[in-house]
Amino acid sequence: MTDGHCLCGAVRFEFDGTPLWQAHCHCESCRRNCSAPVTSYFGVADGRWRWTGTAPAVYVSTPGVQRMFCATCGTPMAYRAEQWPGEIHFYAASLDDPLAFTPEEHVHWDEHLPWLPISDDLPRR
């Protein structure tokens, strides 16, 4: 079992098994949602995860996209999109043990910020 939580600890989640995928996202909407130059996510299949604390607040950031966050401290917690049915995407930095995150690729590389040098050899798409 793997666990994670928001800054204040109110919103908590857990999941069983390994993530479906793990990636760094460089798209503008993720950057703006987190006020960060890159956001790291992992996908978990529905039925393998659950909220164990207060359920997060939800807003629709664009048609077909829901973003979940702690209504108390504002920490972004998860992302769900119609484009990826049957899975939820959690932020790697919210893991109780963020060292458990092992990125496999960079996505939306065409939107990356050139002032943040990235020197790993992960695939970029």
Coordinates of N, CA and C in Angstrom, one line a residue:
M1 N 0.8 -1.2 0.0 CA 0.0 0.0 0.0 C 0.9 1.2 0.0
T2 N 0.5 2.2 -0.8 CA 1.2 3.5 -0.9 C 0.3 4.6 -0.5
D3 N 0.8 5.6 0.3 CA -0.1 6.6 0.8 C 0.4 8.0 0.4
G4 N -0.5 9.0 0.5 CA -0.1 10.4 0.3 C -1.1 11.3 1.0
H5 N -0.7 12.6 1.1 CA -1.5 13.6 1.7 C -1.2 15.0 1.3
C6 N -2.1 15.9 1.7 CA -1.9 17.3 1.4 C -1.0 17.9 2.5
L7 N -0.7 19.2 2.3 CA 0.2 19.9 3.3 C -0.4 19.9 4.7
C8 N -1.7 20.1 4.9 CA -2.2 20.1 6.3 C -2.6 18.8 6.8
G9 N -2.7 17.8 5.9 CA -3.0 16.4 6.3 C -4.4 16.0 6.2
A10 N -5.3 16.9 5.9 CA -6.7 16.7 5.8 C -7.1 15.7 4.7
V11 N -6.6 15.9 3.5 CA -6.9 15.1 2.3 C -5.8 14.0 2.3
R12 N -6.2 12.8 2.3 CA -5.3 11.6 2.3 C -5.8 10.6 1.3
F13 N -4.9 9.9 0.7 CA -5.2 8.8 -0.3 C -4.3 7.7 -0.1
E14 N -4.7 6.5 -0.6 CA -3.8 5.3 -0.6 C -4.2 4.5 -1.9
F15 N -3.2 3.7 -2.3 CA -3.5 2.8 -3.4 C -2.7 1.6 -3.3
D16 N -3.1 0.5 -4.0 CA -2.5 -0.8 -3.9 C -1.7 -1.0 -5.3
G17 N -0.6 -1.7 -5.2 CA 0.1 -2.1 -6.4 C 1.0 -1.0 -6.9
T18 N 1.4 -1.1 -8.1 CA 2.3 -0.1 -8.7 C 1.5 0.8 -9.7
P19 N 1.9 2.1 -9.9 CA 1.2 3.0 -10.8 C 1.2 2.4 -12.2
L20 N 0.2 2.9 -13.0 CA 0.1 2.5 -14.4 C 1.3 3.1 -15.2
W21 N 1.7 4.3 -14.8 CA 2.7 5.1 -15.5 C 3.2 6.2 -14.5
Q22 N 4.3 6.8 -14.8 CA 4.9 7.8 -14.0 C 5.6 8.8 -14.9
A23 N 5.3 10.1 -14.8 CA 5.8 11.1 -15.8 C 5.9 12.5 -15.2
H24 N 6.8 13.3 -15.8 CA 6.9 14.7 -15.6 C 6.0 15.4 -16.7
C25 N 5.1 16.3 -16.3 CA 4.3 17.0 -17.2 C 4.7 18.4 -17.3
H26 N 4.9 18.9 -18.6 CA 5.3 20.3 -18.8 C 4.2 21.1 -19.4
C27 N 3.0 20.7 -19.5 CA 1.9 21.5 -20.1 C 1.6 22.8 -19.3
E28 N 1.2 23.8 -20.0 CA 0.9 25.0 -19.4 C -0.2 24.9 -18.3
S29 N -1.2 24.2 -18.5 CA -2.3 24.1 -17.5 C -1.8 23.5 -16.2
C30 N -1.0 22.4 -16.3 CA -0.5 21.8 -15.1 C 0.5 22.8 -14.4
R31 N 1.3 23.5 -15.2 CA 2.2 24.5 -14.5 C 1.4 25.6 -13.8
R32 N 0.4 26.1 -14.4 CA -0.4 27.1 -13.8 C -1.2 26.6 -12.6
N33 N -1.7 25.4 -12.7 CA -2.4 24.8 -11.5 C -1.5 24.7 -10.3
C34 N -0.3 24.4 -10.5 CA 0.7 24.2 -9.4 C 1.6 25.3 -9.1
S35 N 1.6 26.3 -10.0 CA 2.6 27.4 -10.0 C 4.0 26.8 -9.9
A36 N 4.3 25.9 -10.8 CA 5.6 25.2 -10.8 C 6.0 25.0 -12.3
P37 N 7.3 25.0 -12.6 CA 7.8 24.9 -13.9 C 7.5 23.5 -14.5
V38 N 7.3 22.5 -13.7 CA 7.0 21.1 -14.2 C 6.2 20.4 -13.0
T39 N 5.4 19.5 -13.4 CA 4.6 18.8 -12.4 C 4.8 17.3 -12.6
S40 N 4.9 16.5 -11.6 CA 5.2 15.1 -11.7 C 3.9 14.3 -11.2
Y41 N 3.5 13.4 -12.1 CA 2.2 12.7 -11.8 C 2.5 11.2 -12.0
F42 N 1.5 10.4 -11.5 CA 1.5 9.0 -11.7 C 0.0 8.6 -11.8
G43 N -0.3 7.6 -12.7 CA -1.6 7.1 -12.9 C -1.9 5.9 -12.1
V44 N -3.1 5.8 -11.5 CA -3.6 4.6 -10.8 C -5.0 4.3 -11.3
A45 N -5.2 3.0 -11.5 CA -6.4 2.5 -12.0 C -7.5 2.6 -11.0
D46 N -8.7 3.0 -11.4 CA -9.9 3.1 -10.5 C -10.1 1.7 -9.9
G47 N -10.5 1.7 -8.7 CA -10.7 0.4 -7.9 C -9.4 0.0 -7.1
R48 N -8.3 0.7 -7.4 CA -7.0 0.4 -6.7 C -6.6 1.5 -5.8
W49 N -7.4 2.6 -5.7 CA -7.1 3.8 -4.9 C -8.4 4.2 -4.1
R50 N -8.2 5.0 -3.0 CA -9.3 5.5 -2.2 C -8.8 6.7 -1.4
W51 N -9.8 7.6 -1.2 CA -9.5 8.7 -0.2 C -9.6 8.1 1.2
T52 N -8.7 8.4 2.0 CA -8.7 7.9 3.4 C -8.9 9.1 4.4
G53 N -8.9 10.3 4.0 CA -9.1 11.4 4.8 C -10.3 12.2 4.3
T54 N -10.3 13.5 4.4 CA -11.4 14.3 3.8 C -11.3 14.2 2.3
A55 N -12.4 14.1 1.7 CA -12.4 14.1 0.2 C -12.0 15.5 -0.3
P56 N -11.2 15.6 -1.4 CA -10.8 16.9 -1.9 C -12.0 17.7 -2.5
A57 N -11.8 19.0 -2.6 CA -12.7 19.8 -3.4 C -12.3 19.5 -4.9
V58 N -13.3 19.8 -5.8 CA -13.1 19.5 -7.2 C -13.5 20.7 -8.0
Y59 N -12.7 21.0 -9.0 CA -13.2 22.0 -10.0 C -12.9 21.6 -11.4
V60 N -13.7 22.0 -12.4 CA -13.4 21.7 -13.8 C -12.6 22.8 -14.4
S61 N -11.3 22.4 -14.7 CA -10.4 23.5 -15.2 C -10.6 23.7 -16.7
T62 N -11.0 22.7 -17.4 CA -11.3 22.8 -18.9 C -12.4 21.7 -19.1
P63 N -13.1 21.8 -20.2 CA -14.2 20.8 -20.4 C -13.5 19.4 -20.4
G64 N -14.1 18.5 -19.6 CA -13.6 17.1 -19.5 C -12.5 16.9 -18.5
V65 N -12.1 17.9 -17.8 CA -10.9 17.8 -16.9 C -11.3 18.3 -15.5
Q66 N -11.1 17.4 -14.5 CA -11.3 17.7 -13.1 C -10.0 17.8 -12.4
R67 N -9.8 18.8 -11.6 CA -8.7 18.9 -10.7 C -9.1 18.9 -9.3
M68 N -8.5 18.1 -8.4 CA -8.8 18.0 -7.0 C -7.8 18.6 -6.2
F69 N -8.2 19.3 -5.1 CA -7.3 20.0 -4.2 C -7.9 20.0 -2.8
C70 N -7.1 20.3 -1.8 CA -7.5 20.4 -0.4 C -8.2 21.7 -0.2
A71 N -9.4 21.7 0.2 CA -10.2 23.0 0.4 C -9.6 23.7 1.6
T72 N -8.9 23.1 2.5 CA -8.3 23.8 3.7 C -7.0 24.5 3.3
C73 N -6.0 23.7 2.8 CA -4.7 24.3 2.6 C -4.4 24.6 1.1
G74 N -5.2 24.1 0.2 CA -5.1 24.5 -1.2 C -4.1 23.5 -2.0
T75 N -3.6 22.5 -1.4 CA -2.6 21.6 -2.1 C -3.3 20.9 -3.2
P76 N -2.8 21.0 -4.5 CA -3.3 20.2 -5.5 C -3.1 18.7 -5.2
M77 N -4.1 17.9 -5.4 CA -4.0 16.5 -5.1 C -4.1 15.5 -6.2
A78 N -5.0 15.8 -7.2 CA -5.2 14.8 -8.2 C -5.8 15.4 -9.5
Y79 N -5.8 14.7 -10.5 CA -6.3 15.1 -11.8 C -7.1 14.0 -12.5
R80 N -8.2 14.3 -13.1 CA -8.9 13.2 -13.8 C -9.4 13.9 -15.1
A81 N -9.3 13.1 -16.2 CA -9.8 13.6 -17.5 C -10.5 12.5 -18.2
E82 N -11.5 13.0 -19.0 CA -12.3 12.0 -19.8 C -11.3 11.3 -20.8
Q83 N -10.2 12.0 -21.2 CA -9.3 11.4 -22.1 C -8.6 10.1 -21.6
W84 N -8.6 10.0 -20.3 CA -8.0 8.8 -19.6 C -9.0 8.1 -18.7
P85 N -10.1 7.5 -19.3 CA -11.1 6.9 -18.4 C -10.6 5.8 -17.6
G86 N -11.1 5.6 -16.4 CA -10.7 4.5 -15.6 C -9.5 4.7 -14.8
E87 N -8.9 5.9 -14.7 CA -7.8 6.1 -13.9 C -7.8 7.5 -13.4
I88 N -7.0 7.7 -12.3 CA -6.8 9.0 -11.7 C -5.3 9.3 -11.7
H89 N -4.9 10.6 -11.7 CA -3.5 10.9 -11.7 C -3.2 11.7 -10.4
F90 N -2.3 11.2 -9.6 CA -1.9 11.8 -8.4 C -0.6 12.5 -8.6
Y91 N -0.4 13.6 -7.8 CA 0.9 14.3 -7.8 C 1.9 13.6 -7.0
A92 N 3.1 13.3 -7.6 CA 4.1 12.6 -6.9 C 4.6 13.3 -5.7
A93 N 4.6 14.6 -5.6 CA 5.1 15.3 -4.4 C 4.2 15.1 -3.2
S94 N 3.0 14.6 -3.4 CA 2.0 14.4 -2.3 C 2.2 13.0 -1.7
L95 N 3.1 12.2 -2.2 CA 3.3 10.9 -1.6 C 4.0 11.0 -0.2
D96 N 3.6 10.2 0.7 CA 4.3 10.1 2.0 C 5.8 9.9 1.8
D97 N 6.1 9.0 0.8 CA 7.5 8.8 0.5 C 7.7 9.1 -1.0
P98 N 8.0 10.4 -1.3 CA 8.2 10.8 -2.7 C 9.3 10.1 -3.4
L99 N 10.2 9.4 -2.7 CA 11.2 8.7 -3.3 C 10.7 7.4 -4.0
A100 N 9.4 7.1 -3.7 CA 8.8 5.9 -4.3 C 8.4 6.2 -5.8
F101 N 8.4 7.5 -6.2 CA 8.1 7.9 -7.6 C 9.4 7.7 -8.4
T102 N 9.2 7.0 -9.5 CA 10.2 6.8 -10.5 C 9.8 7.2 -11.9
P103 N 10.1 8.4 -12.3 CA 9.6 8.9 -13.6 C 10.1 8.1 -14.7
E104 N 9.2 7.9 -15.7 CA 9.5 7.1 -16.9 C 9.7 8.0 -18.2
E105 N 9.2 9.2 -18.1 CA 9.2 10.0 -19.3 C 8.8 11.5 -19.0
H106 N 9.0 12.4 -20.0 CA 8.5 13.7 -19.9 C 7.4 13.8 -20.9
V107 N 6.2 14.4 -20.5 CA 5.1 14.6 -21.5 C 4.9 16.0 -21.7
H108 N 4.3 16.4 -22.9 CA 4.1 17.7 -23.3 C 5.4 18.5 -23.3
W109 N 6.5 17.8 -23.8 CA 7.8 18.4 -23.8 C 7.8 19.7 -24.7
D110 N 6.9 19.7 -25.7 CA 6.9 20.9 -26.6 C 6.5 22.2 -25.8
E111 N 6.0 22.0 -24.6 CA 5.6 23.2 -23.8 C 6.6 23.5 -22.7
H112 N 7.7 22.7 -22.6 CA 8.6 22.9 -21.5 C 9.2 24.3 -21.5
L113 N 9.6 24.7 -20.3 CA 10.2 26.0 -20.1 C 11.7 25.9 -20.3
P114 N 12.3 26.6 -21.3 CA 13.7 26.5 -21.6 C 14.6 27.0 -20.5
W115 N 14.1 27.8 -19.5 CA 15.0 28.3 -18.5 C 15.2 27.3 -17.3
L116 N 14.5 26.2 -17.4 CA 14.7 25.1 -16.4 C 15.5 24.0 -17.1
P117 N 16.8 23.9 -16.9 CA 17.6 22.8 -17.6 C 17.2 21.5 -17.0
I118 N 16.9 20.5 -17.9 CA 16.6 19.2 -17.5 C 17.7 18.3 -18.2
S119 N 18.4 17.6 -17.4 CA 19.6 16.8 -17.9 C 19.4 15.3 -17.8
D120 N 18.2 14.8 -17.5 CA 18.1 13.4 -17.5 C 18.0 12.8 -18.9
D121 N 17.9 11.5 -19.0 CA 17.8 10.9 -20.4 C 16.5 10.2 -20.6
L122 N 15.5 10.7 -19.9 CA 14.1 10.1 -20.0 C 13.6 10.5 -21.4
P123 N 12.7 9.7 -22.0 CA 12.1 10.0 -23.3 C 11.3 11.3 -23.1
R124 N 11.2 12.1 -24.2 CA 10.5 13.3 -24.2 C 9.5 13.2 -25.3
R125 N 8.2 13.4 -25.0 CA 7.2 13.4 -26.0 C 6.2 14.5 -25.8

